[in-house]
Amino acid sequence: MTEPLVLTQTIGEGARRTGVITLHRPKQLNALNDALMDQLGAALQGFDADDGIGCIVVTGSEKAFAAGADISAMAKKTYAEAIAENFIGRNWETILTIRKPVIAAVSGFALGGGCELAMMCDFIIAADTAKFGQPEIKIGIIPGAGGTQRLPRAVGKSKAMDMVLTARMMDAAEAERAGLVSRVVPADKLMDEVLAAADAINALSPASVLLAKSCVNKAFEGGLADGVQHERRIFHSLFATEDQKEGMAAFLEKRKPAWTGR
Ligand code: CAA
């Protein structure tokens, strides 16, 4: 059997645990090729369909989350081939269809498609060693997995232009100041922090977690008026759940809520 390009494990004790997916092409700094993206998509879908999983983490190695799309696999690709195989579109965006929260745990390089993959996760927790960049312009292309769209939304136009046009890298501290990552933690504490964040999510009502994620994504991916309308419909719909009654009653009764997922 060929060596798997992603490793999966389940961590945690409670009714809902965390599914951890580790990108695993260490010698190539987790350069993202077709087979790896197929395996990543399948692992994400597997955890999304598993009722025992509340939250998913995508991570890489200490040196690299991912150094981008695999350049050796792209070097000779023609325009006609890119279109015929629906390059990127075919298997990179499975992650956008995942309903459970997906946290990127980034250590080392997150470049090109690696940065884009991290940005397709719901939020990024970075080690202090993390470096983000969209260096595609240095190899005669541009970001092709949403980088020109998501980076400006995350860090603003000026910084995004700077990164995309000069190909410079942003360190973890700058990425946190700019809003690209939610927190920066010491490298040796990265997984502890990420798993604690995932555990906090696992303890919540699954319906409100899925719907909160979909609402924040609406803000990020669409326009403001549409987003507020979408949020209002979802907000109203939560009043049909038992967990809303339980959550509010528990607050008023000064006790912990007992979520049922109904
Ligand atoms: N594709 C294929 N192989 C890659 C790779 C990539 N994106 N990034 C690194 N590797 C390979 C290297 O070729 C090298 O392989 P060999 O040992 O066989 O020579 C190995 O990984 C280790 O890399 P380096 O020796 O270069 O390690 P370094 O520490 O000196 O440098 C680095 C690290 C700065 C990340 C450097 O590897 C680098 O610049 N990589 C390319 C980054 C890049 O351009 N990414 C964008 C790709 S295009 C893209 O992603 C398109 C898109 O939007 C979808």
Coordinates of N, CA and C and ligand atoms in Angstrom, one line a residue, residues 25-32 63-64 66-74 87-88 92 109 111-116 133-139 141-147 169, ligand 1:
R25 N 3.4 15.0 4.0 CA 4.5 14.9 2.9 C 5.7 15.6 3.5
P26 N 6.2 15.2 4.6 CA 7.2 16.0 5.3 C 8.4 16.4 4.4
K27 N 8.9 15.5 3.5 CA 10.1 15.8 2.7 C 9.8 16.9 1.8
Q28 N 8.6 17.0 1.3 CA 8.2 18.1 0.4 C 7.5 19.3 1.1
L29 N 7.8 19.4 2.4 CA 7.1 20.5 3.2 C 5.6 20.5 3.0
N30 N 5.0 19.3 2.8 CA 3.6 19.2 2.7 C 3.1 19.9 1.4
A31 N 3.9 19.9 0.4 CA 3.4 20.5 -0.9 C 2.2 19.7 -1.3
L32 N 1.1 20.5 -1.7 CA -0.2 19.9 -1.9 C -0.4 19.4 -3.3
K63 N 7.8 22.2 10.7 CA 8.5 23.1 9.7 C 7.5 23.7 8.7
A64 N 6.4 23.0 8.4 CA 5.5 23.5 7.4 C 4.1 23.0 7.6
A66 N 2.0 23.9 5.1 CA 2.1 23.5 3.7 C 2.8 24.6 2.9
A67 N 3.8 24.2 2.1 CA 4.5 25.2 1.3 C 3.9 25.4 -0.1
G68 N 2.6 25.1 -0.2 CA 1.9 25.5 -1.4 C 1.5 24.3 -2.3
A69 N 0.9 24.6 -3.4 CA 0.6 23.6 -4.4 C 1.9 23.0 -4.8
D70 N 1.9 21.7 -5.2 CA 3.1 21.0 -5.6 C 3.6 21.5 -7.0
I71 N 4.7 22.2 -6.9 CA 5.2 22.9 -8.1 C 5.7 21.9 -9.2
S72 N 6.3 20.8 -8.7 CA 6.7 19.8 -9.7 C 5.5 19.1 -10.4
A73 N 4.4 19.1 -9.8 CA 3.2 18.5 -10.4 C 2.6 19.5 -11.4
M74 N 2.9 20.8 -11.2 CA 2.2 21.8 -12.0 C 3.1 22.3 -13.2
F87 N -8.6 22.0 -12.4 CA -7.5 22.1 -11.4 C -7.9 23.1 -10.3
I88 N -7.7 22.7 -9.1 CA -8.1 23.3 -7.8 C -9.6 23.1 -7.6
W92 N -9.9 20.9 -4.2 CA -9.4 21.7 -3.1 C -10.5 22.3 -2.2
F109 N 5.9 27.1 7.6 CA 5.5 27.8 6.4 C 4.0 27.5 6.1
L111 N 2.4 28.7 2.8 CA 2.7 29.6 1.6 C 1.8 29.1 0.5
G112 N 1.5 30.1 -0.4 CA 0.7 29.8 -1.6 C -0.6 29.1 -1.2
G113 N -0.7 27.9 -1.9 CA -1.9 27.1 -1.6 C -2.0 26.6 -0.1
G114 N -0.9 26.6 0.6 CA -0.9 26.3 2.0 C -1.6 27.4 2.8
C115 N -1.3 28.7 2.5 CA -1.9 29.8 3.1 C -3.4 29.9 2.7
E116 N -3.7 29.5 1.5 CA -5.1 29.5 1.0 C -5.9 28.4 1.7
G133 N 2.4 33.5 3.4 CA 2.8 34.2 2.2 C 2.0 33.7 1.0
Q134 N 1.9 34.6 0.0 CA 1.4 34.2 -1.3 C 2.5 34.5 -2.4
P135 N 3.5 33.6 -2.5 CA 4.6 33.9 -3.3 C 4.5 33.4 -4.8
E136 N 3.2 33.1 -5.2 CA 3.0 32.5 -6.6 C 3.6 33.4 -7.6
I137 N 3.6 34.7 -7.4 CA 4.0 35.7 -8.5 C 5.5 35.4 -8.8
K138 N 6.2 34.8 -7.9 CA 7.7 34.5 -8.1 C 7.8 33.4 -9.1
I139 N 6.8 32.6 -9.3 CA 6.9 31.5 -10.3 C 6.0 31.6 -11.5
I141 N 2.9 32.8 -11.8 CA 1.4 32.5 -11.7 C 0.8 33.5 -10.6
I142 N -0.4 33.3 -10.3 CA -1.0 34.1 -9.2 C -1.7 33.0 -8.2
P143 N -2.1 33.5 -7.0 CA -2.8 32.5 -6.2 C -4.0 32.0 -6.9
G144 N -4.2 30.7 -6.8 CA -5.3 30.1 -7.5 C -6.4 29.3 -6.7
A145 N -6.2 29.4 -5.4 CA -7.2 28.7 -4.5 C -7.8 29.8 -3.6
G146 N -8.1 30.9 -4.1 CA -8.9 31.9 -3.4 C -8.0 33.0 -2.7
G147 N -6.7 32.9 -2.8 CA -5.8 33.8 -2.1 C -6.1 35.3 -2.4
M169 N 6.9 37.3 3.0 CA 6.2 36.5 4.0 C 5.8 37.4 5.2
Ligands
CAA1 N1 6.1 22.2 -4.4 C1 6.9 21.2 -4.6 N2 8.0 20.9 -3.8 C2 8.2 21.8 -2.8 C3 7.4 23.0 -2.6 C4 6.3 23.1 -3.5 N3 5.4 24.2 -3.3 N4 7.9 23.6 -1.5 C5 9.0 23.0 -1.1 N5 9.2 21.9 -1.9 C6 10.3 20.9 -1.7 C7 11.6 21.4 -2.3 O1 11.7 21.3 -3.7 C8 12.6 20.5 -1.6 O2 12.6 19.3 -2.2 P1 14.1 18.6 -2.4 O3 14.6 18.3 -1.0 O4 13.7 17.3 -3.2 O5 14.9 19.5 -3.2 C9 11.9 20.3 -0.2 O6 10.5 20.6 -0.4 C10 12.4 21.2 0.9 O7 12.3 22.6 0.4 P2 13.6 23.6 0.4 O8 14.9 22.8 0.3 O9 13.3 24.6 -0.6 O10 13.5 24.1 1.9 P3 13.9 25.6 2.5 O11 13.8 25.5 3.9 O12 15.2 26.0 1.9 O13 12.8 26.6 1.9 C11 10.6 27.4 1.3 C12 11.5 26.5 2.3 C13 10.9 28.8 1.5 C14 9.1 27.1 1.8 C15 10.8 26.9 -0.1 O14 10.7 25.5 -0.2 C16 9.8 27.5 -1.1 O15 10.0 28.7 -1.5 N6 8.9 26.7 -1.6 C17 7.9 27.1 -2.6 C18 6.9 28.0 -2.0 C19 5.9 28.5 -3.2 O16 6.3 29.0 -4.1 N7 4.6 28.1 -3.0 C20 3.6 28.5 -3.9 C21 3.3 27.3 -4.8 S1 2.2 27.7 -6.1 C22 0.6 27.6 -5.5 O17 0.5 27.3 -4.3 C23 -0.5 27.8 -6.4 C24 -1.8 28.0 -5.7 O18 -2.2 29.1 -5.3 C25 -2.8 26.9 -5.6

